[in-house]
Amino acid sequence: MTRGDCLGKRRMDIDDNGHEEEEVPAAKRFRPRPRRHSVSAPPTGAISEDTVLLINQKTDEVKAYLQRVLKSIFIFQEVEGANMDTLIGSFHSVEKSAGTKIITQGEDGDNFYVIKSGTCDIYVASGDGEPERVLTLSDGGYFGELALMYHCPRAATVIARTDVVLEALDQNAFNVVLRRSGRSRRATYDAFLQKVPILHSLTSEDRGKLADVLVQTKFADGEHIIRQGDVNAYTFFILYEGAAAAILDPGHKHIARYGVGDYFGELALITDAPRAANVVAMGPCTVVVVDRAAFIRLLGPCLESMREHTEEYTAML
């Protein structure tokens, strides 16, 4: 990854997740990117995931605050349980006075920061030009994570506008916790995939690769998971928790019911046709999603069984 690549990611991330306090000229704003649900570049380096981390004492109020902020950040959304406790405990408090430069564009990253109180200004310099303020962050804003993720120089300079209190996570803790979470996530999904009948023909290696690309999505009771006629059929679904039903319009005809481990959405991917029916959550439910590219690449050994199922399903339409 080039420095320019990292700068582009930094700009979009700041704009998507900060709390802007002052109007910034339109020419200096950045368009927000869609929320991502998984980390595209896992942390690398020589740090072992078995490294013992220093856990700092925090009040329940600070723990709750950090958890709320971290769950809004795409790279931490799947950190759960003991890993989340370790992540929160690994933060340490930092105080900076107004006018202090917290991070500097072009330097190596050492910490990820969450603003607990106060206000910070974000500046970006292009080429040899003077740095320009592009955003202002306040309580709940965060910065510095992408330099740690992608091991590239800082893409912006951050200066405390007021006295600020920050919660900081260092590079080692950042890498260790994300690695542990990735290992735990893979083991959890691998155990689930072993119980999905249609996937029994996958090797352990292929099942592990599939576990790495799954994206978990939750739906409320009555919410559409798939809409009949949708031509944007890019995903395949496996029901992870709860129940769902396939419903055919017109007539609202129930043609199938799905439980944990059942799958749907393959018909449109195999036939390259619009979605043939609605699939609706029957109560709160959770699905794991595989995109078209991963479906074709990783589920080849299962396609024959899916085609047989597709013929049965088509006969019900």
C-alpha positions in Angstrom: 0.0 0.0 0.0 1.3 3.4 -1.0 1.3 6.4 1.2 -1.2 8.0 -1.1 -3.5 5.0 -0.6 -3.3 5.4 3.1 -4.0 9.1 2.9 -7.2 8.5 1.0 -8.4 6.0 3.6 -7.6 8.4 6.4 -9.5 11.3 4.8 -12.6 9.3 4.3 -12.4 7.8 7.8 -12.1 11.1 9.5 -15.1 12.4 7.6 -17.3 9.4 8.3 -16.8 9.1 12.0 -16.0 12.5 13.5 -18.3 15.1 15.1 -17.9 18.3 13.1 -18.3 21.4 15.1 -17.6 24.1 12.6 -18.6 24.5 9.0 -15.7 23.6 6.7 -15.8 24.9 3.1 -17.2 22.4 0.7 -14.0 22.1 -1.3 -12.3 20.8 1.9 -14.9 18.2 2.8 -14.7 14.5 1.9 -17.5 12.3 0.9 -18.4 9.7 3.5 -17.8 6.1 2.6 -20.2 3.2 3.1 -19.8 1.5 6.5 -17.6 -1.6 6.2 -18.3 -4.7 8.3 -15.0 -6.4 8.4 -11.3 -5.6 8.4 -9.8 -5.8 5.0 -6.2 -5.8 6.1 -5.5 -7.7 9.3 -2.6 -6.5 11.5 0.7 -8.0 10.8 4.1 -8.0 12.4 6.2 -9.9 14.9 3.9 -9.4 17.9 2.4 -12.7 19.1 -1.3 -12.8 19.9 -0.2 -14.6 23.2 1.6 -11.4 24.4 0.5 -10.5 27.9 -1.0 -7.0 27.8 -1.0 -4.4 30.6 -4.6 -3.9 31.8 -5.4 -0.4 33.2 -8.1 0.2 35.8 -11.1 2.1 34.6 -14.4 3.2 36.1 -17.6 1.6 34.8 -18.5 4.9 33.2 -15.3 5.0 31.1 -15.6 1.3 30.2 -19.2 1.8 29.0 -18.1 5.0 27.1 -15.3 3.2 25.3 -17.4 0.2 24.4 -20.1 2.4 22.9 -17.5 4.3 20.8 -15.6 1.1 19.8 -18.8 -0.7 18.6 -19.4 2.2 16.2 -16.0 1.6 14.5 -15.9 -1.0 11.8 -12.6 -2.6 12.8 -13.9 -3.3 16.3 -17.5 -4.3 15.6 -16.8 -8.0 15.8 -14.6 -7.9 18.9 -16.7 -9.5 21.7 -16.6 -10.8 25.2 -13.2 -11.3 26.8 -11.5 -9.7 23.8 -13.5 -6.6 24.2 -12.7 -6.5 27.9 -9.0 -6.8 27.1 -9.3 -4.1 24.4 -10.9 -1.6 26.7 -8.5 -2.4 29.6 -5.5 -1.8 27.3 -6.4 1.9 26.7 -4.6 4.4 28.8 -5.6 8.0 29.5 -3.6 10.9 28.0 -4.1 14.6 28.6 -3.0 17.3 26.1 -3.2 21.0 26.5 -4.7 23.3 23.9 -2.3 23.8 20.9 -0.5 20.5 21.4 0.2 18.5 18.2 -1.0 15.0 19.0 0.0 13.2 15.8 1.9 14.5 12.8 1.3 13.8 9.1 4.0 11.6 7.6 5.3 10.2 10.9 4.9 6.5 12.0 1.8 5.7 14.0 2.2 4.6 17.6 -1.3 5.0 19.1 -5.0 5.0 18.3 -7.0 7.7 20.1 -10.5 8.2 21.3 -11.5 11.7 22.4 -13.1 11.5 25.9 -13.5 15.3 26.3 -12.3 18.4 24.4 -11.9 19.3 20.8 -9.3 18.5 18.2 -8.7 19.9 14.7 -7.6 17.7 11.8 -5.2 19.1 9.2 -4.0 17.6 5.9 -1.2 19.0 3.7 -1.2 18.1 0.0 2.3 18.1 -1.7 4.3 21.0 -0.5 1.3 23.1 0.4 0.4 24.4 3.8 -1.8 22.1 6.0 -5.5 22.8 5.7 -8.1 22.1 8.4 -10.5 19.5 7.1 -12.5 18.5 10.1 -13.0 19.1 13.8 -13.6 16.2 16.2 -15.0 16.3 19.7 -16.2 13.8 22.3 -16.5 10.3 20.9 -14.4 11.2 17.8 -11.4 9.0 17.1 -8.3 9.0 14.9 -5.1 7.1 14.3 -6.4 3.6 13.6 -5.6 3.3 9.9 -1.8 4.0 10.3 -1.7 1.1 12.7 -3.8 -1.2 10.5 -2.0 -0.6 7.3 1.5 0.2 8.7 1.8 3.4 6.7 2.6 7.0 7.8 0.1 9.2 9.5 -2.2 10.7 6.9 -3.1 13.8 8.8 -1.9 16.1 11.6 -4.2 16.4 14.7 -3.9 19.4 17.0 -5.8 19.9 20.3 -7.9 23.0 19.9 -8.9 22.9 23.6 -7.5 21.0 26.5 -8.4 17.3 25.8 -8.6 14.0 27.6 -7.9 11.1 25.3 -8.0 7.3 25.7 -5.0 5.8 23.8 -4.3 2.3 22.5 -0.8 1.5 21.6 0.4 -0.5 18.5 1.1 -3.7 20.3 -2.2 -3.9 22.1 -4.0 -2.9 18.9 -2.4 -5.8 17.0 -2.7 -8.4 19.7 -6.4 -7.8 20.4 -7.4 -7.8 16.7 -5.4 -11.0 16.2 -7.1 -12.7 19.1 -10.5 -11.6 18.0 -9.8 -12.8 14.4 -8.8 -16.2 15.8 -11.8 -16.4 18.0 -14.1 -15.3 15.2 -12.7 -17.9 12.8 -13.1 -20.7 15.3 -16.7 -19.7 16.1 -17.7 -19.6 12.4 -15.8 -22.8 11.6 -17.7 -24.7 14.2 -21.0 -23.3 12.9 -20.1 -24.1 9.2 -19.3 -27.7 10.1 -23.0 -28.1 11.1 -24.3 -26.7 7.8 -25.2 -29.8 5.7 -24.7 -28.2 2.3 -21.1 -27.4 3.2 -20.0 -30.9 4.3 -18.0 -31.4 1.0 -15.7 -28.5 1.9 -12.2 -29.2 3.1 -11.1 -27.8 6.5 -8.9 -25.3 4.6 -11.8 -24.2 2.4 -14.1 -23.9 5.4 -11.5 -21.7 7.1 -11.3 -19.5 4.1 -15.1 -19.2 4.1 -15.1 -18.3 7.8 -12.7 -15.5 7.1 -15.0 -13.8 4.6 -18.4 -14.1 6.3 -20.1 -10.9 7.3 -22.7 -11.1 10.0 -25.9 -9.0 9.6 -29.0 -8.8 11.9 -32.6 -8.3 10.9 -35.7 -7.3 12.9 -38.9 -9.3 12.9 -40.7 -8.8 9.6 -37.7 -7.2 7.9 -36.9 -8.2 4.4 -33.6 -10.0 4.0 -34.2 -10.5 0.2 -36.8 -8.7 -1.9 -38.4 -10.4 -4.8 -37.4 -9.0 -8.2 -34.2 -7.4 -6.9 -31.6 -7.4 -9.7 -28.7 -6.6 -7.4 -28.3 -10.3 -6.4 -24.7 -10.2 -5.1 -25.0 -12.2 -1.9 -25.6 -15.7 -0.5 -27.0 -16.1 3.0 -26.8 -18.7 5.8 -29.1 -18.4 8.7 -27.0 -18.1 11.9 -29.7 -17.4 14.5 -33.5 -17.2 14.4 -35.9 -18.1 11.5 -37.0 -16.8 8.2 -39.5 -17.6 5.5 -39.6 -17.4 1.7 -42.7 -15.6 0.5 -43.9 -15.3 -3.1 -45.8 -12.3 -4.4 -48.5 -11.8 -5.5 -50.6 -13.6 -3.0 -48.1 -13.6 -0.1 -47.6 -17.3 -0.5 -45.3 -19.0 2.0 -43.1 -21.4 0.0 -40.3 -22.3 2.5 -39.2 -21.8 6.1 -35.6 -21.5 7.1 -34.0 -22.4 10.4 -30.4 -22.2 11.7 -27.9 -23.7 9.2 -30.3 -23.3 6.2 -29.2 -21.2 3.3 -30.9 -19.1 0.6 -30.0 -16.6 -2.1 -28.1 -19.1 -4.2 -30.7 -19.3 -7.0 -30.0 -15.7 -8.2 -26.3 -16.3 -8.1 -26.4 -19.6 -10.0 -28.9 -18.5 -12.6 -27.7 -14.8 -12.8 -31.4 -13.8 -12.5 -33.3 -11.4 -10.2 -34.4 -12.6 -6.8 -37.2 -15.1 -7.2 -39.0 -14.5 -3.9 -39.0 -12.5 -0.7 -37.1 -13.8 2.3 -38.5 -12.2 5.5 -37.2 -12.5 9.1 -39.7 -14.4 11.3 -38.7 -12.8 14.6 -35.2 -11.3 15.2 -32.6 -13.2 13.2 -29.0 -13.1 12.2 -27.5 -14.2 8.9 -23.9 -14.6 7.7 -23.4 -13.3 4.2 -21.1 -14.4 1.4 -20.6 -12.1 -1.6 -20.7 -13.3 -5.2 -17.0 -13.5 -5.7 -16.4 -15.6 -2.6 -19.4 -17.8 -3.4 -18.0 -18.7 -6.8 -14.4 -19.1 -5.5 -15.0 -21.0 -2.3 -18.2 -22.9 -2.7 -17.4 -24.8 -5.9 -17.5 -28.2 -4.3 -21.1 -27.5 -3.1 -22.5 -26.1 -6.3 -23.9 -29.5 -7.7 -25.9 -30.0 -4.5 -27.1 -26.4 -4.7 -28.2 -26.9 -8.3 -30.3 -29.9 -7.3 -31.9 -27.9 -4.5 -32.4 -25.1 -7.0 -34.5 -27.4 -9.3 -36.7 -28.3 -6.3 -37.1 -24.7 -5.3 -37.9 -23.5 -8.9 -40.7 -26.1 -9.0 -42.4 -24.4 -6.1 -42.4 -21.0 -7.8 
